[in-house]
Amino acid sequence: MKDYNVNKSEAEWKEQLGLERYKILRQKGTEFPHSGKYNMHFEEGTYVCGACGEPLFASDSKFNSHCGWPSFDEALPGKIEYVKDTSHGMIRTEIMCANCGGHLGHVFDDGPTQTGQRYCVNSLSVDFKE
């Protein structure tokens, strides 16, 4: 296992995060589309890791991708770890918090903005700070 700036036992993570967030952030789960509180949230601020509070995405990088999950066209520099994911019979790029290793979602090369990126993020994996 990789050594992150924030390291906790799985029991500690489960106690801190609760069952739903633990399933997403630590067990690489996915919330149902259109169910997350940040899917259609467009206030000014910063989206931070739901496990450790590390800033991940600026609100001005968020856009409505109509995919059912919060989408961003870029992450804050150095805040995301990218891992090849071959689960579910496809090849994707998993995105994780570089500070604690929490699973955030996946990034795709089909974004509509100049970056061409769509960071597809679970609402349960982030918090919002104004």
PDB file of C-alpha atoms in Angstrom:
ATOM      1  CA  MET A   1       0.000   0.000   0.000  1.00  0.00           C
ATOM      2  CA  LYS A   2       1.122   3.521  -0.758  1.00  0.00           C
ATOM      3  CA  ASP A   3       2.043   5.771   2.131  1.00  0.00           C
ATOM      4  CA  TYR A   4      -0.090   8.949   2.039  1.00  0.00           C
ATOM      5  CA  ASN A   5       0.173  12.123   4.124  1.00  0.00           C
ATOM      6  CA  VAL A   6      -2.997  11.005   5.923  1.00  0.00           C
ATOM      7  CA  ASN A   7      -2.915   7.340   6.952  1.00  0.00           C
ATOM      8  CA  LYS A   8      -5.549   5.597   9.042  1.00  0.00           C
ATOM      9  CA  SER A   9      -6.609   2.029   9.615  1.00  0.00           C
ATOM     10  CA  GLU A  10      -9.710   0.862   7.783  1.00  0.00           C
ATOM     11  CA  ALA A  11     -11.523   0.753  11.141  1.00  0.00           C
ATOM     12  CA  GLU A  12     -10.607   4.399  11.772  1.00  0.00           C
ATOM     13  CA  TRP A  13     -11.767   5.406   8.269  1.00  0.00           C
ATOM     14  CA  LYS A  14     -15.048   3.533   8.706  1.00  0.00           C
ATOM     15  CA  GLU A  15     -15.716   5.231  12.042  1.00  0.00           C
ATOM     16  CA  GLN A  16     -14.852   8.698  10.664  1.00  0.00           C
ATOM     17  CA  LEU A  17     -16.666   8.433   7.335  1.00  0.00           C
ATOM     18  CA  GLY A  18     -19.747   6.377   8.128  1.00  0.00           C
ATOM     19  CA  LEU A  19     -20.936   3.475   5.996  1.00  0.00           C
ATOM     20  CA  GLU A  20     -22.000   5.328   2.800  1.00  0.00           C
ATOM     21  CA  ARG A  21     -18.896   7.496   2.490  1.00  0.00           C
ATOM     22  CA  TYR A  22     -16.638   4.620   3.483  1.00  0.00           C
ATOM     23  CA  LYS A  23     -18.061   2.520   0.642  1.00  0.00           C
ATOM     24  CA  ILE A  24     -17.213   5.258  -1.886  1.00  0.00           C
ATOM     25  CA  LEU A  25     -13.944   6.674  -0.556  1.00  0.00           C
ATOM     26  CA  ARG A  26     -12.274   3.512   0.738  1.00  0.00           C
ATOM     27  CA  GLN A  27     -13.930   0.661  -1.178  1.00  0.00           C
ATOM     28  CA  LYS A  28     -14.118   2.434  -4.568  1.00  0.00           C
ATOM     29  CA  GLY A  29     -17.901   2.412  -4.738  1.00  0.00           C
ATOM     30  CA  THR A  30     -20.137   4.600  -6.880  1.00  0.00           C
ATOM     31  CA  GLU A  31     -23.260   6.477  -5.860  1.00  0.00           C
ATOM     32  CA  PHE A  32     -26.380   6.291  -7.999  1.00  0.00           C
ATOM     33  CA  PRO A  33     -26.503   8.879 -10.811  1.00  0.00           C
ATOM     34  CA  HIS A  34     -28.457  12.075 -10.076  1.00  0.00           C
ATOM     35  CA  SER A  35     -28.502  11.220  -6.338  1.00  0.00           C
ATOM     36  CA  GLY A  36     -25.576  13.326  -5.077  1.00  0.00           C
ATOM     37  CA  LYS A  37     -26.044  16.708  -3.459  1.00  0.00           C
ATOM     38  CA  TYR A  38     -23.273  18.307  -5.540  1.00  0.00           C
ATOM     39  CA  ASN A  39     -24.455  17.119  -8.961  1.00  0.00           C
ATOM     40  CA  MET A  40     -26.342  20.363  -9.714  1.00  0.00           C
ATOM     41  CA  HIS A  41     -24.497  22.544  -7.183  1.00  0.00           C
ATOM     42  CA  PHE A  42     -22.878  25.644  -8.731  1.00  0.00           C
ATOM     43  CA  GLU A  43     -21.877  27.987  -5.875  1.00  0.00           C
ATOM     44  CA  GLU A  44     -18.471  29.669  -5.714  1.00  0.00           C
ATOM     45  CA  GLY A  45     -15.909  27.928  -3.568  1.00  0.00           C
ATOM     46  CA  THR A  46     -13.713  24.852  -3.410  1.00  0.00           C
ATOM     47  CA  TYR A  47     -14.538  21.161  -3.440  1.00  0.00           C
ATOM     48  CA  VAL A  48     -12.397  19.302  -0.904  1.00  0.00           C
ATOM     49  CA  CYS A  49     -11.780  15.638  -0.178  1.00  0.00           C
ATOM     50  CA  GLY A  50     -14.585  14.210   1.947  1.00  0.00           C
ATOM     51  CA  ALA A  51     -12.077  12.128   3.915  1.00  0.00           C
ATOM     52  CA  CYS A  52      -9.203  14.515   4.672  1.00  0.00           C
ATOM     53  CA  GLY A  53     -10.367  18.013   3.629  1.00  0.00           C
ATOM     54  CA  GLU A  54      -7.651  18.528   1.001  1.00  0.00           C
ATOM     55  CA  PRO A  55      -8.709  21.064  -1.686  1.00  0.00           C
ATOM     56  CA  LEU A  56      -9.270  19.243  -5.002  1.00  0.00           C
ATOM     57  CA  PHE A  57     -11.379  21.287  -7.441  1.00  0.00           C
ATOM     58  CA  ALA A  58     -12.194  24.984  -7.831  1.00  0.00           C
ATOM     59  CA  SER A  59     -15.872  25.724  -8.437  1.00  0.00           C
ATOM     60  CA  ASP A  60     -15.085  27.531 -11.700  1.00  0.00           C
ATOM     61  CA  SER A  61     -13.930  24.185 -13.175  1.00  0.00           C
ATOM     62  CA  LYS A  62     -17.349  22.576 -12.550  1.00  0.00           C
ATOM     63  CA  PHE A  63     -19.826  22.111 -15.389  1.00  0.00           C
ATOM     64  CA  ASN A  64     -23.085  20.278 -16.058  1.00  0.00           C
ATOM     65  CA  SER A  65     -22.142  17.188 -18.052  1.00  0.00           C
ATOM     66  CA  HIS A  66     -25.631  15.661 -17.822  1.00  0.00           C
ATOM     67  CA  CYS A  67     -24.022  12.391 -16.674  1.00  0.00           C
ATOM     68  CA  GLY A  68     -25.567  12.384 -13.188  1.00  0.00           C
ATOM     69  CA  TRP A  69     -22.421  13.071 -11.187  1.00  0.00           C
ATOM     70  CA  PRO A  70     -20.537  16.297 -10.422  1.00  0.00           C
ATOM     71  CA  SER A  71     -18.137  17.021 -13.280  1.00  0.00           C
ATOM     72  CA  PHE A  72     -15.039  19.201 -13.455  1.00  0.00           C
ATOM     73  CA  ASP A  73     -12.745  20.004 -16.364  1.00  0.00           C
ATOM     74  CA  GLU A  74      -9.568  20.206 -14.290  1.00  0.00           C
ATOM     75  CA  ALA A  75      -8.268  19.512 -10.806  1.00  0.00           C
ATOM     76  CA  LEU A  76      -6.119  21.734  -8.627  1.00  0.00           C
ATOM     77  CA  PRO A  77      -2.440  21.074  -9.464  1.00  0.00           C
ATOM     78  CA  GLY A  78      -0.892  18.106  -7.648  1.00  0.00           C
ATOM     79  CA  LYS A  79      -4.054  17.194  -5.738  1.00  0.00           C
ATOM     80  CA  ILE A  80      -5.166  14.128  -7.721  1.00  0.00           C
ATOM     81  CA  GLU A  81      -3.553  10.730  -8.167  1.00  0.00           C
ATOM     82  CA  TYR A  82      -4.326   8.890 -11.418  1.00  0.00           C
ATOM     83  CA  VAL A  83      -4.523   5.080 -11.469  1.00  0.00           C
ATOM     84  CA  LYS A  84      -5.314   2.723 -14.365  1.00  0.00           C
ATOM     85  CA  ASP A  85      -8.583   0.919 -13.587  1.00  0.00           C
ATOM     86  CA  THR A  86      -9.384  -2.257 -15.532  1.00  0.00           C
ATOM     87  CA  SER A  87     -12.406  -3.292 -13.452  1.00  0.00           C
ATOM     88  CA  HIS A  88     -15.841  -3.921 -14.974  1.00  0.00           C
ATOM     89  CA  GLY A  89     -14.395  -5.047 -18.315  1.00  0.00           C
ATOM     90  CA  MET A  90     -13.163  -1.616 -19.398  1.00  0.00           C
ATOM     91  CA  ILE A  91     -10.080   0.574 -19.129  1.00  0.00           C
ATOM     92  CA  ARG A  92     -10.595   3.812 -17.214  1.00  0.00           C
ATOM     93  CA  THR A  93      -8.516   6.224 -15.177  1.00  0.00           C
ATOM     94  CA  GLU A  94      -9.442   6.284 -11.511  1.00  0.00           C
ATOM     95  CA  ILE A  95      -8.943   9.551  -9.632  1.00  0.00           C
ATOM     96  CA  MET A  96      -7.907   9.532  -5.989  1.00  0.00           C
ATOM     97  CA  CYS A  97      -7.033  12.176  -3.436  1.00  0.00           C
ATOM     98  CA  ALA A  98      -3.236  12.459  -3.502  1.00  0.00           C
ATOM     99  CA  ASN A  99      -3.253  13.355   0.211  1.00  0.00           C
ATOM    100  CA  CYS A 100      -5.156  10.346   1.638  1.00  0.00           C
ATOM    101  CA  GLY A 101      -5.821   7.940  -1.249  1.00  0.00           C
ATOM    102  CA  GLY A 102      -9.591   8.367  -1.106  1.00  0.00           C
ATOM    103  CA  HIS A 103     -11.457   7.224  -4.236  1.00  0.00           C
ATOM    104  CA  LEU A 104     -13.160  10.160  -5.972  1.00  0.00           C
ATOM    105  CA  GLY A 105     -14.349   8.721  -9.286  1.00  0.00           C
ATOM    106  CA  HIS A 106     -12.834   8.632 -12.784  1.00  0.00           C
ATOM    107  CA  VAL A 107     -11.544  11.055 -15.401  1.00  0.00           C
ATOM    108  CA  PHE A 108     -12.512  10.781 -19.071  1.00  0.00           C
ATOM    109  CA  ASP A 109     -11.251  12.457 -22.251  1.00  0.00           C
ATOM    110  CA  ASP A 110     -14.722  13.500 -23.421  1.00  0.00           C
ATOM    111  CA  GLY A 111     -15.125  16.862 -21.709  1.00  0.00           C
ATOM    112  CA  PRO A 112     -16.735  19.705 -23.656  1.00  0.00           C
ATOM    113  CA  THR A 113     -14.357  22.467 -22.523  1.00  0.00           C
ATOM    114  CA  GLN A 114     -10.891  23.407 -23.767  1.00  0.00           C
ATOM    115  CA  THR A 115      -9.242  20.896 -21.416  1.00  0.00           C
ATOM    116  CA  GLY A 116     -11.155  18.011 -23.010  1.00  0.00           C
ATOM    117  CA  GLN A 117     -11.352  16.431 -19.546  1.00  0.00           C
ATOM    118  CA  ARG A 118     -14.366  15.312 -17.518  1.00  0.00           C
ATOM    119  CA  TYR A 119     -13.555  14.494 -13.921  1.00  0.00           C
ATOM    120  CA  CYS A 120     -16.616  12.469 -12.916  1.00  0.00           C
ATOM    121  CA  VAL A 121     -16.790  12.658  -9.109  1.00  0.00           C
ATOM    122  CA  ASN A 122     -19.021  11.073  -6.484  1.00  0.00           C
ATOM    123  CA  SER A 123     -20.747  13.727  -4.340  1.00  0.00           C
ATOM    124  CA  LEU A 124     -20.117  11.543  -1.278  1.00  0.00           C
ATOM    125  CA  SER A 125     -16.362  11.747  -1.885  1.00  0.00           C
ATOM    126  CA  VAL A 126     -16.204  15.543  -1.573  1.00  0.00           C
ATOM    127  CA  ASP A 127     -17.330  18.415   0.627  1.00  0.00           C
ATOM    128  CA  PHE A 128     -17.791  22.044  -0.402  1.00  0.00           C
ATOM    129  CA  LYS A 129     -16.202  25.098   1.210  1.00  0.00           C
ATOM    130  CA  GLU A 130     -17.389  28.623   0.308  1.00  0.00           C
TER     131      GLU A 130
END
